[in-house]
Short mmCIF file of C-alpha atoms and ligand atoms in Angstrom, two decimals:
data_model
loop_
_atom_site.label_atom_id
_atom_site.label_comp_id
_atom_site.label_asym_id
_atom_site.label_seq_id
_atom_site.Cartn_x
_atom_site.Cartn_y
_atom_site.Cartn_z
CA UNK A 16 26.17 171.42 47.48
CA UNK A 17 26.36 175.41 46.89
CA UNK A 18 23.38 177.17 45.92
CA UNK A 19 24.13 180.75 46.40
CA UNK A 20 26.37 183.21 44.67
CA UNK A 21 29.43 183.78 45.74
CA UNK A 22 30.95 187.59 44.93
CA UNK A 23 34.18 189.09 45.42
CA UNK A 24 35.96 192.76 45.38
CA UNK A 25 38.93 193.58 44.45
CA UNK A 26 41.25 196.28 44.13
CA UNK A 27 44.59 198.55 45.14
CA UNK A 28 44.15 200.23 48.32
CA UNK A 29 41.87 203.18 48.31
CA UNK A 30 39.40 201.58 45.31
CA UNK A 31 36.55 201.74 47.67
CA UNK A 32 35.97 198.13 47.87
CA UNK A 33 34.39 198.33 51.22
CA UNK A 34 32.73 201.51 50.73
CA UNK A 35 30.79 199.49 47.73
CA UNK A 36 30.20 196.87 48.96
CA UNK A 37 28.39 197.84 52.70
CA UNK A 38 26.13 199.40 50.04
CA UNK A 39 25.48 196.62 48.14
CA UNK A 40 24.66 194.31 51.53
CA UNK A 41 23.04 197.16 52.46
CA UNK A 42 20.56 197.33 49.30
CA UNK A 43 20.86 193.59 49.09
CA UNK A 44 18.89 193.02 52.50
CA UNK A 45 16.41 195.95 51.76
CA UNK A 46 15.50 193.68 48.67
CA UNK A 47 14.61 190.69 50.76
CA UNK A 48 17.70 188.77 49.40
CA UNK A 49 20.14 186.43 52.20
CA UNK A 50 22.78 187.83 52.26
CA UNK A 51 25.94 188.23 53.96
CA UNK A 52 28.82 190.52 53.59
CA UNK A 53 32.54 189.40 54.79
CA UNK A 54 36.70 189.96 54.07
CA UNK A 55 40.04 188.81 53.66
CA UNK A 56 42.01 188.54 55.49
CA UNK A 57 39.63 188.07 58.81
CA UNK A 58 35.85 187.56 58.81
CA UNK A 59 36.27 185.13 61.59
CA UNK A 60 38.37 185.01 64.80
CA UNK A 61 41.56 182.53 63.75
CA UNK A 62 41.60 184.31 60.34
CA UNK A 63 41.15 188.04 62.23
CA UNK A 64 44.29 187.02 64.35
CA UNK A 65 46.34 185.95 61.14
CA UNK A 66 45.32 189.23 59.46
CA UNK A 67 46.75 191.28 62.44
CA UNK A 68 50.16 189.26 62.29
CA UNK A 69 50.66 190.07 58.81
CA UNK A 70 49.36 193.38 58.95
CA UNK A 71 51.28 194.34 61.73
CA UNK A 72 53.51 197.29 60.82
CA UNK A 73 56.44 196.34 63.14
CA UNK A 74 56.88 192.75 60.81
CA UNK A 75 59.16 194.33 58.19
CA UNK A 76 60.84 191.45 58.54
CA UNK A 77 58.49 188.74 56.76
CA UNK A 78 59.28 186.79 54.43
CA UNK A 79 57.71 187.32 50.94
CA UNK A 80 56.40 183.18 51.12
CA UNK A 81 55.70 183.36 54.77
CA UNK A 82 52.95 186.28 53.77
CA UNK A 83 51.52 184.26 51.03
CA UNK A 84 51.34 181.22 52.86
CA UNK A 85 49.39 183.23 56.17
CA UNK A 86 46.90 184.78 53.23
CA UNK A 87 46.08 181.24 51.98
CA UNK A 88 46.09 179.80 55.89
CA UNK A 89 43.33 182.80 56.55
CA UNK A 90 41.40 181.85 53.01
CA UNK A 91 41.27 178.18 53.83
CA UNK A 92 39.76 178.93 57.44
CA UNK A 93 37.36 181.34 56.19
CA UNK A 94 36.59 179.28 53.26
CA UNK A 95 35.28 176.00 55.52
CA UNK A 96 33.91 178.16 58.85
CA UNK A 97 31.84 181.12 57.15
CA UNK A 98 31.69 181.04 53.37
CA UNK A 99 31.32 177.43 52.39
CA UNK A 100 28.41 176.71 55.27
CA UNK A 101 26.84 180.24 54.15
CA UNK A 102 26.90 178.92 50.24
CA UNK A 103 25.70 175.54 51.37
CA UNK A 104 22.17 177.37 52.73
CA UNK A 105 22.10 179.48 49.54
CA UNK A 106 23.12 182.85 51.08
CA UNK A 107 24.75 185.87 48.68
CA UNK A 108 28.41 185.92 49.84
CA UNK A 109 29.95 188.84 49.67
CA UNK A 110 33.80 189.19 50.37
CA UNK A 111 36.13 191.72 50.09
CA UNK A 112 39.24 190.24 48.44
CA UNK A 113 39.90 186.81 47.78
CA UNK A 114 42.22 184.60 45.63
CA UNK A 115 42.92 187.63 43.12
CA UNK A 116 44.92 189.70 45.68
CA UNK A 117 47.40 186.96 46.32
CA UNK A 118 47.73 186.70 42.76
CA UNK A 119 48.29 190.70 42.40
CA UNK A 120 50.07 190.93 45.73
CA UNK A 121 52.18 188.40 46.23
CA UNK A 122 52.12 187.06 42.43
CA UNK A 123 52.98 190.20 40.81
CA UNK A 124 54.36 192.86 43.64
CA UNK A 125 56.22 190.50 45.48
CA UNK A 126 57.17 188.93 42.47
CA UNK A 127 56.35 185.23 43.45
CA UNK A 128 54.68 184.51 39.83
CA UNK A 129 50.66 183.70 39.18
CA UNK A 130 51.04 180.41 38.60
CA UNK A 131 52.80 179.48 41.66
CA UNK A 132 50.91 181.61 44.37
CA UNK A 133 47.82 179.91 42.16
CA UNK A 134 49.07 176.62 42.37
CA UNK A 135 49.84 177.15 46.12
CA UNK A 136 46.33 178.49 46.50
CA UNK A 137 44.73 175.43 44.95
CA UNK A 138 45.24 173.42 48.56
CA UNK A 139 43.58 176.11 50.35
CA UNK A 140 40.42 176.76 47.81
CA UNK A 141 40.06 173.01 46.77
CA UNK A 142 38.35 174.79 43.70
CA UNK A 143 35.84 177.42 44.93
CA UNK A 144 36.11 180.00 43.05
CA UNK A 145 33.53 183.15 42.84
CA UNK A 146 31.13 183.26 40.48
CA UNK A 147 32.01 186.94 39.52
CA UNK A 148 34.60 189.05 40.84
CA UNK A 149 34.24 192.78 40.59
CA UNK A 150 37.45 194.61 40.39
CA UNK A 151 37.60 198.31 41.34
CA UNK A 152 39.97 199.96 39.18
CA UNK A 153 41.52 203.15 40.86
CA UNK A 154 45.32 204.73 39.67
CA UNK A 155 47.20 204.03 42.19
CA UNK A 156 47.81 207.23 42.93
CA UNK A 157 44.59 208.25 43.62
CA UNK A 158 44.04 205.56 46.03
CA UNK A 159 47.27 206.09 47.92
CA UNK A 160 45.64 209.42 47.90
CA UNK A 161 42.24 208.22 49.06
CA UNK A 162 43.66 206.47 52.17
CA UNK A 163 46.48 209.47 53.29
CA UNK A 164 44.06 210.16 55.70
CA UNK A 165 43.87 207.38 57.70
CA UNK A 166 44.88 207.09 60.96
CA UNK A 167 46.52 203.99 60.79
CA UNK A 168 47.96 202.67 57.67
CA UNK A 169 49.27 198.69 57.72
CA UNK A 170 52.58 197.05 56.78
CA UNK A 171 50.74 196.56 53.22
CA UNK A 172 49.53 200.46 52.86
CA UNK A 173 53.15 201.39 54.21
CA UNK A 174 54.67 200.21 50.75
CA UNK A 175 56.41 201.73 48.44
CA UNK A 176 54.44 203.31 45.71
CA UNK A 177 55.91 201.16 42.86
CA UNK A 178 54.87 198.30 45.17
CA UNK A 179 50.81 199.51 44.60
CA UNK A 180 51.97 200.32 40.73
CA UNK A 181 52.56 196.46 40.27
CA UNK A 182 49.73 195.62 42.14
CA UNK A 183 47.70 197.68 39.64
CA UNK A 184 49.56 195.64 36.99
CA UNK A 185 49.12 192.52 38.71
CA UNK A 186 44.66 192.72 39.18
CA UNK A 187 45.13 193.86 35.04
CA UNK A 188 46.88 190.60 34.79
CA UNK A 189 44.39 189.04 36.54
CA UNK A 190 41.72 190.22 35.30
CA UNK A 191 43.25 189.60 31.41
CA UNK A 192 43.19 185.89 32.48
CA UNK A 193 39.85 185.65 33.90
CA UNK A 194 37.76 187.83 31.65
CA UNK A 195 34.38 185.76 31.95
CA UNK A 196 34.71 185.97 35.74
CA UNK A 197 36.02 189.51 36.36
CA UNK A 198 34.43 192.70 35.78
CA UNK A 199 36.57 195.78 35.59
CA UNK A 200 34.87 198.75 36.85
CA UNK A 201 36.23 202.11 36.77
CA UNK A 202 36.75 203.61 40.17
CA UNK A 203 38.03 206.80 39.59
CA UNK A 204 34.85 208.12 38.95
CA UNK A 205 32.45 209.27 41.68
CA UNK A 206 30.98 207.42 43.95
CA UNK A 207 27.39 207.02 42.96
CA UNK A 208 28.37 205.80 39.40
CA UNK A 209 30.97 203.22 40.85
CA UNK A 210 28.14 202.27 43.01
CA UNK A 211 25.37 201.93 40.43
CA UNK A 212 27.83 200.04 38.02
CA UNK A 213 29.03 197.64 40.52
CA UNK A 214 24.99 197.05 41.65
CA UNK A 215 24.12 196.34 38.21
CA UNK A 216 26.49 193.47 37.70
CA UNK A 217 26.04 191.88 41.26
CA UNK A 218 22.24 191.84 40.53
CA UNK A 219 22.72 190.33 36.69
CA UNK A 220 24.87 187.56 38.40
CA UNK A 221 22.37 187.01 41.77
CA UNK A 222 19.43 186.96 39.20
CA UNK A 223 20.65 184.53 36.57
CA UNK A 224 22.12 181.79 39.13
P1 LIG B 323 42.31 195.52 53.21
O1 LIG B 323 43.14 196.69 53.63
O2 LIG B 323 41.67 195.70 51.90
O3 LIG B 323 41.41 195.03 54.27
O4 LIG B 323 43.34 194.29 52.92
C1 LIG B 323 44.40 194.04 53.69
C2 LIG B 323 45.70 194.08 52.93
O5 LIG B 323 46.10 192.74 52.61
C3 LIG B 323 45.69 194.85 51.60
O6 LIG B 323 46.90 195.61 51.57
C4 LIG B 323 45.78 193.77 50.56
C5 LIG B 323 46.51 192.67 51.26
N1 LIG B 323 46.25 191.31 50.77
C6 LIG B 323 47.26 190.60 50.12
O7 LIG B 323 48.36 191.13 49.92
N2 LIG B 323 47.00 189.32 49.71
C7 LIG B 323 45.81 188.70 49.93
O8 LIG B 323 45.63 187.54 49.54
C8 LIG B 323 44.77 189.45 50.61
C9 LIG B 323 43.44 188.81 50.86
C10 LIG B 323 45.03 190.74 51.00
#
């Protein structure tokens, strides 16, 4: 049976998901909680090696289905190796995307639908679901902006920028449709305040599970 809490991030590229959420591990373990911080695609080896086929920049050629399908294959594998076992013990999980970027992704920007890449998700998940979700609102320009400087930018970050201006529609979708589950938080602001408004939530949904 699961007895921790199980928290997500989402958000377009250059929300500063990952940025956040070290922090929030980071502050997490300081406080004496269990706690473990993971992603999506990856987090463990079979699901690291599906990331890198998707992500690979030279696979211009995959199909819109194939990529939702290898996103859900990665979920599932997580889902039972790491995140499930972690829950099981009671540990904080917390994961950098989940179920809500296939739904903004491939749902929306690759214009597969919600319901369906939901319904196709349900055989992966078997109904876990987080308990909150914490979605990073950025423009999409300035997180295109955010990550120009990166050395390497993936067959995902290489899209065009109407691709990350329907995945900004897509997460409000999302997040429309899951209101008592998702938290927007605005990420255009700095840092610190992100940070602080995002640690506030996580701790109101640790405390009160
Ligand atoms: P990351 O750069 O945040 O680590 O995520 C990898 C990329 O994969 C990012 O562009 C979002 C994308 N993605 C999807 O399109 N669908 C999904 O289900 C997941 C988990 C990620």
């Amino acid at each position: 049976m699961k007895k921790g809490s199980f928290i997500t991030f989402e958000g377009n590229e250059g929300c500063g998901k990952t940025t956040i959420s070290s922090r929030i591990y980071k502050q997490l373990v300081e406080e004496g909680y269990d706690v473990m911080q993971t992603r999506e695609p990856g987090g463990i080896e079979i699901a690291e090696k599906i990331r890198e086929l998707i992500l690979d920049p030279a696979h211009t050629a995959m199909d819109a289905r194939t990529e939702a399908l290898l996103y859900a294959a990665a979920r599932r594998q997580h889902l039972v190796e790491k995140v499930i076992p972690a829950l099981e013990k009671g540990t904080i999980v917390l994961c950098d995307r989940f179920i809500d970027s296939s739904l903004a992704y491939q749902g929306v920007a690759r214009g597969l639908g919600i319901d369906e890449i939901y319904e196709m998700n349900q055989f992966a998940i078997a109904d876990t679901m987080p308990d909150a979700t914490l979605l990073l609102r950025v423009t999409p320009e300035q997180g295109l902006q955010r990550i120009a400087s990166r050395q390497h930018l993936d067959r995902l970050d290489q899209e065009s920028e109407d691709f990350h201006h329907l995945v900004a529609k897509g997460y409000d979708e999302v997040a429309a449709r899951y209101p008592e589950r998702i938290t927007v938080i605005d990420a255009n602001q700095d840092v610190d305040t992100v940070y602080a408004n995002t640690y506030k939530k996580v701790k109101e949904v640790i405390d009160h599970v």
